[in-house]
Phi, psi and omega in degrees: 000326179295315179297315179302315180297320179296317181292320179299315181296326177298315181288328177295316178298321178296319180295316184286354173291339178234077189295321180297317177299319178298314181298317182293317180291323177294319177294321177298319177297319178298313185292319182295315180291331179295336180297331177299318180286329175299321178298321178294318178299322178295322177299315183284352172286346180248339182230158178269336182212153179238108184063027181087003181254139179280172180298318181295324179289319176294323177298324177296315176300316181299313182296316179298314179294316183296317181290316180299312179292322180299319178296317179293318180295321177295318185286311187223027179298340180291349179301333183292346178277359185299320181302321178296319179294323178294319183290318184267358175085002182286349175296333180300328180292332178282331182291331184271355179276146181281059181207149179302134182295321181299317179295321181293316181292319183294324184266354184299129180051048180308122186262092179297338179299339181292353173301333179302321178293318180296315180298317180297318177296321178296322179295316179293319178297318177298318177299315182297319183292335180277338185246343184287146181267100182228136173273090189290142173226173179299318181298319181291321179295315180292333182289335184298304178295329177297319178301315183295314182290318179294319178298319177298320178296320179295317178294323176299318178297321179294319177300314182292315179298319178295322177294320178298324178296331181288344172298329181268311185279328177069332179223065186233029181297324180290327176296315179294324179297332179296330181265338181266285179295320178293323180295315181292327176295318179297319183289349177286348182245154182293150181295341183289348180268357183250158178294150182298326180296322178293319179297320177297320181297318181273005174255316187252343182257292172251099195285056178289339180298338180280352177292312181213328186304303186291309178295327179293326177298323177293315181297319184274352181073028180262155177294144180286145171294147178069014177056042178284157179292159186294332185289349181294343178294340184256007182260001178308322177299320178293321177297319179297317179297316180296318179296318179295321179296315179294321178295323177297318177296318179297320179296316179297319179295317179295319180293323178292330181278352183290132182236023179072165183288147177086353181274000000 
């Protein structure tokens, strides 16, 4: 973490040397991601509910997914560049440095502009919390920050696992994007609009449903998809830890299999 922090601060200082450029790129990131919610608003201009969910409930899903993914993307979104480093051989320069490779890859070209996505998600989440009809309790209030942190951890694990896969595939950034960017887009919509097989896949195979679907169902008092027990709303932290552990093992295996470019 110390190495990661040092590299991040180096890139932050580099970014803030051009403050106008940073403001414009951060605003651009904010505006582009906001278009996703605009599309949802356009849908609700024609319908009253989407899969039985109201606009405020979908906005809650959107905000939770957007903030969780935004935090993960801000922290280690640079992992998606690993395939390029494997292909052109620049990963070798990281291997000879006296610092963990994972920390170097995760912090490489740290994009502070990605704060725009986090801010946009927070604004939608704030809107949703003010208009959604929820019978708040202590457990539900405490579950909100837990959801955000656990969701960010799950997405971080997906980023690392996808990067580890690129040691083998070398050109699989689009495959990894299907689970990262594609995953957060899917979670912005209620599970009732998707086929049951897909819901099972993102619950038991790639557990993205624990980012917001399952805990949000508890907060909103809605039935769980797949008739799961009520206590699954409180296991996202355990799921995040398990996912990070498995992603770490995948990363170690991928790094051990690396034989440099041209081999």
